[in-house]
Coordinates of C-alpha atoms in Angstrom, one line a residue:
M28 CA -0.1 0.0 0.1
P29 CA 1.4 3.3 -1.0
L30 CA 2.7 5.4 2.1
A31 CA 0.4 8.5 0.8
L32 CA -2.6 6.4 1.3
F33 CA -1.3 4.3 4.3
V34 CA -0.8 7.5 6.7
P35 CA -4.2 9.1 6.2
A36 CA -5.9 5.7 6.4
G37 CA -4.1 4.9 9.7
L38 CA -5.1 8.5 10.9
G39 CA -8.6 8.0 9.7
L40 CA -8.8 4.6 12.0
A41 CA -7.2 6.2 14.9
F42 CA -9.8 9.0 14.7
L43 CA -12.4 6.6 15.2
V44 CA -11.0 4.0 17.6
L45 CA -9.0 6.2 20.2
P46 CA -12.5 7.8 21.6
L47 CA -13.9 4.0 22.1
L48 CA -10.5 3.2 23.8
G49 CA -10.7 6.2 25.9
L50 CA -14.1 5.2 27.0
L51 CA -12.8 1.8 27.8
A52 CA -9.8 3.3 29.6
H53 CA -11.8 5.3 31.7
T54 CA -14.6 3.0 32.7
P55 CA -14.7 2.1 36.5
W56 CA -14.3 -1.7 36.0
A57 CA -14.0 -2.4 39.7
E58 CA -17.3 -0.6 40.4
L59 CA -19.0 -1.5 37.3
P60 CA -21.7 -4.1 39.0
Q61 CA -22.6 -1.6 41.5
R62 CA -23.0 1.3 38.8
L63 CA -25.2 -0.9 36.5
A64 CA -27.2 -1.7 39.7
A65 CA -28.1 1.9 40.4
P66 CA -31.7 2.5 40.4
G67 CA -31.5 5.5 37.8
V68 CA -29.3 3.3 35.5
L69 CA -31.7 0.3 35.8
A70 CA -34.7 2.7 35.3
A71 CA -33.0 4.5 32.1
L72 CA -32.1 0.8 30.8
R73 CA -35.4 -0.6 31.4
L74 CA -37.4 2.4 29.7
S75 CA -34.6 2.2 26.8
L76 CA -35.2 -1.3 26.0
L77 CA -39.1 -0.9 26.2
T78 CA -39.4 2.1 24.1
A79 CA -36.9 0.9 21.3
T80 CA -38.9 -2.4 21.2
L81 CA -42.2 -0.7 21.0
A82 CA -40.7 1.9 18.5
T83 CA -39.4 -1.0 16.4
L84 CA -42.9 -2.9 16.7
L85 CA -44.5 0.2 15.3
C86 CA -42.1 0.6 12.6
L87 CA -42.6 -3.0 11.5
A88 CA -46.2 -2.4 11.5
L89 CA -46.1 0.6 9.2
G90 CA -42.7 0.2 7.4
V91 CA -43.0 -3.1 5.9
P92 CA -46.1 -2.1 4.0
L93 CA -44.7 1.0 3.0
A94 CA -41.6 -0.8 1.7
W95 CA -43.8 -3.1 -0.1
L96 CA -45.6 -0.4 -1.8
L97 CA -42.4 1.6 -2.9
A98 CA -40.8 -1.9 -4.1
R99 CA -43.9 -3.3 -5.8
V100 CA -46.5 -0.6 -6.8
P101 CA -45.5 1.5 -9.6
F102 CA -47.4 5.2 -9.0
P103 CA -46.9 8.8 -9.8
G104 CA -44.4 10.4 -7.5
R105 CA -42.8 7.3 -6.1
R106 CA -39.4 8.7 -6.2
L107 CA -40.8 11.8 -4.1
V108 CA -42.2 9.5 -1.6
R109 CA -39.0 7.4 -1.3
A110 CA -37.1 10.7 -0.6
L111 CA -39.6 11.6 2.0
V112 CA -39.3 8.5 3.7
T113 CA -35.6 8.8 4.0
V114 CA -35.7 12.6 5.2
P115 CA -35.4 11.6 9.1
L116 CA -31.9 10.0 7.9
V117 CA -30.5 13.3 7.1
L118 CA -32.9 15.7 9.3
P119 CA -31.2 16.8 12.7
P120 CA -33.1 14.8 15.3
V121 CA -33.8 18.1 17.3
V122 CA -35.8 19.5 14.1
G123 CA -37.5 16.2 13.9
G124 CA -38.6 16.6 17.6
V125 CA -39.8 20.2 16.8
A126 CA -41.9 18.9 13.7
L127 CA -43.3 16.2 16.1
L128 CA -44.7 19.0 18.5
L129 CA -45.9 20.8 15.9
V130 CA -48.0 18.0 14.7
F131 CA -48.8 15.9 17.9
G132 CA -48.4 18.9 20.4
R133 CA -51.7 20.1 22.2
R134 CA -51.7 22.9 19.6
G135 CA -50.4 20.8 16.8
L136 CA -52.3 19.5 13.6
L137 CA -53.3 16.4 15.2
G138 CA -52.4 16.8 18.8
G139 CA -55.3 19.3 19.5
W140 CA -57.9 16.9 18.2
L141 CA -56.5 14.0 20.1
D142 CA -56.3 16.0 23.4
A143 CA -60.1 17.3 22.8
T144 CA -61.6 14.2 21.4
L145 CA -59.7 11.1 22.9
G146 CA -57.9 12.9 25.9
V147 CA -54.7 11.5 24.6
T148 CA -51.6 13.6 25.3
L149 CA -48.3 12.6 23.4
P150 CA -45.7 15.2 24.4
F151 CA -43.5 14.4 27.4
T152 CA -44.8 11.1 28.0
T153 CA -43.6 7.6 27.4
A154 CA -45.6 7.2 24.4
G155 CA -44.0 10.3 23.2
V156 CA -40.7 8.6 23.4
V157 CA -41.8 5.7 21.2
L158 CA -43.1 8.1 18.8
A159 CA -39.8 10.0 18.6
E160 CA -37.6 7.0 18.1
A161 CA -40.0 5.4 15.6
F162 CA -39.9 8.7 13.4
V163 CA -35.9 8.6 13.3
A164 CA -35.6 4.8 13.0
M165 CA -38.4 3.9 10.6
P166 CA -36.2 4.8 7.4
F167 CA -33.7 2.2 8.3
L168 CA -36.3 -0.5 8.3
V169 CA -37.9 0.5 5.0
I170 CA -34.6 0.9 3.1
A171 CA -33.6 -2.5 4.2
V172 CA -37.1 -4.2 3.4
E173 CA -37.4 -2.4 0.1
G174 CA -33.9 -3.4 -0.9
A175 CA -34.8 -7.1 -0.1
L176 CA -38.0 -6.8 -1.9
R177 CA -36.3 -5.7 -5.1
G178 CA -33.8 -8.5 -4.8
A179 CA -36.5 -11.1 -4.3
D180 CA -37.3 -13.3 -7.2
A181 CA -41.0 -12.2 -8.2
R182 CA -41.5 -15.5 -10.1
Y183 CA -42.5 -17.3 -6.9
E184 CA -45.2 -14.5 -6.1
E185 CA -46.5 -15.0 -9.8
A186 CA -46.5 -18.9 -9.6
A187 CA -48.6 -18.3 -6.1
A188 CA -51.1 -16.2 -8.0
T189 CA -51.3 -18.6 -10.7
L190 CA -52.1 -21.6 -8.3
G191 CA -55.0 -19.3 -7.0
A192 CA -53.7 -17.6 -4.0
G193 CA -54.9 -14.1 -3.1
R194 CA -52.8 -11.1 -2.8
W195 CA -53.0 -11.3 1.0
T196 CA -52.1 -15.0 1.0
T197 CA -49.4 -14.3 -1.7
F198 CA -47.9 -11.5 0.6
T199 CA -48.0 -13.5 3.9
H200 CA -46.9 -17.2 2.8
V201 CA -44.4 -16.1 0.0
T202 CA -43.5 -12.7 0.0
L203 CA -42.6 -12.3 3.8
P204 CA -40.7 -15.7 4.0
L205 CA -38.6 -14.5 1.0
V206 CA -37.5 -11.2 2.6
A207 CA -37.6 -12.4 6.1
P208 CA -33.6 -12.0 6.5
G209 CA -34.1 -8.4 5.2
V210 CA -36.9 -7.8 7.6
A211 CA -35.0 -9.1 10.4
A212 CA -31.7 -7.1 9.6
G213 CA -34.0 -3.9 9.3
A214 CA -35.8 -4.6 12.5
V215 CA -32.4 -4.7 14.2
L216 CA -31.0 -1.6 12.7
C217 CA -34.2 0.2 13.5
W218 CA -34.1 -1.0 17.2
A219 CA -30.5 0.0 17.5
R220 CA -31.3 3.5 16.2
A221 CA -34.1 3.6 18.5
L222 CA -32.1 2.8 21.4
G223 CA -29.7 5.7 20.8
E224 CA -32.1 8.2 19.9
F225 CA -31.4 11.7 21.6
G226 CA -32.2 14.7 20.0
A227 CA -35.9 14.2 18.9
T228 CA -36.7 12.4 22.5
I229 CA -35.5 15.2 24.4
T230 CA -37.3 17.7 22.3
F231 CA -40.5 16.0 21.9
A232 CA -40.7 13.8 25.2
G233 CA -38.4 15.6 27.7
N234 CA -36.1 14.2 30.0
Y235 CA -38.3 13.0 33.1
P236 CA -36.6 10.1 35.0
G237 CA -38.7 6.9 35.1
R238 CA -40.9 8.2 32.3
T239 CA -39.1 9.5 29.5
Q240 CA -35.2 9.6 30.4
T241 CA -33.8 7.0 28.2
M242 CA -30.2 5.9 28.2
P243 CA -29.0 8.6 25.9
L244 CA -30.7 11.3 28.0
A245 CA -29.3 9.8 31.0
V246 CA -25.9 10.2 29.9
Y247 CA -26.4 13.7 29.1
L248 CA -27.7 14.6 32.4
A249 CA -25.0 12.3 34.2
L250 CA -22.2 14.3 32.6
E251 CA -23.0 17.3 34.7
T252 CA -23.2 15.3 38.0
D253 CA -21.7 11.9 37.9
V254 CA -19.2 11.3 35.2
E255 CA -18.5 7.7 36.0
A256 CA -22.2 7.0 35.4
A257 CA -22.3 8.6 32.1
I258 CA -19.4 6.4 31.3
V259 CA -21.1 3.3 32.5
L260 CA -24.1 4.1 30.4
S261 CA -22.1 4.9 27.5
L262 CA -20.4 1.6 27.9
V263 CA -23.8 -0.2 27.7
L264 CA -24.7 1.6 24.4
L265 CA -21.4 0.7 22.9
T266 CA -21.6 -2.8 23.7
V267 CA -25.2 -3.2 22.2
S268 CA -23.9 -1.3 18.9
V269 CA -20.8 -3.6 18.7
A270 CA -23.1 -6.5 19.2
I271 CA -25.5 -5.5 16.6
L272 CA -22.8 -4.7 14.1
A273 CA -21.2 -8.1 14.7
G274 CA -24.4 -10.0 14.1
L275 CA -25.2 -8.1 10.9
R276 CA -21.5 -8.3 9.6
D277 CA -22.3 -11.0 7.2
R278 CA -25.2 -9.2 5.7
W279 CA -24.0 -5.4 5.6
I280 CA -20.1 -5.4 5.6
A281 CA -18.3 -7.1 2.7
G282 CA -15.0 -8.9 3.4
P283 CA -13.4 -11.9 4.5

C-alpha cells in the first residue's frame, strides 16, 4: 500500500477508534456491577429497552407495508415518496422533535384533536418517546425491506397467484418468507437506532426520570453530576452497538 494512502488511512482509523478506547480506559471496572445496579441506571435501561422495542414494532407495522408499496407498486410520485421516507436520515433529530411537537403537541395539527376528542396527550410521555424513536428509526427498516423486496425473485409470487392464492395470502405466505432476512436485519438496525435516539426524544418527550429518560438522555444528564455513571451508560450503548454490528456483519459488511 502506498505510504501516501497508508498514513491518512491509519489516522482515520485512529480517529474513529481512539475515542472508544478512551471510553474503555476510563470505565470504572471495579465499580461496574454496582454502577449498573444503580436505580437510575436500571430505570433508564428498562425504559430504553421497552421504548426501543415498541418503536420497532410500530415501525414493522407501518414500515413493511410502506416498503412493499415502494418496491412493488408503480405510482406517480414514487421517487418523491421515497425521498420523503429517507428525510429523517439526514434531518437533525432536534428538528424532527420540533416537527413532532408541531403535529402532535396540544396545539399541533393532530395533537389538539387527540387531546380534545380522545384525551390523549403524547408530548412528554413514554408514548412520546416511542413516537420520537419510531420517527427517526423507520427509514432504516423501510430501506432494508425495500432492498430485500427488489432483490427477491418475483416469479414465486407469480406462481402463487397462478395457483389461485390471493394477494394477502401471497404476501403472508410467499413474499414475507422470501424477504424475512431483510426484515430481520432492518428491524435490528431500527431497534439500535431507536435505542440511541437523543435529539428528537429530548425535544418532543423531555427528560423525566422513569418516564421519558432513556439511556442517551441519562448520559447527557449524568455528565453534569456523575461522570462515571455517564461512562457506564455509554459503555452499555457501545456494547449493544458492537453486538449488533457483529451480528449483521455477514449481511452489511463485505470482506473475508
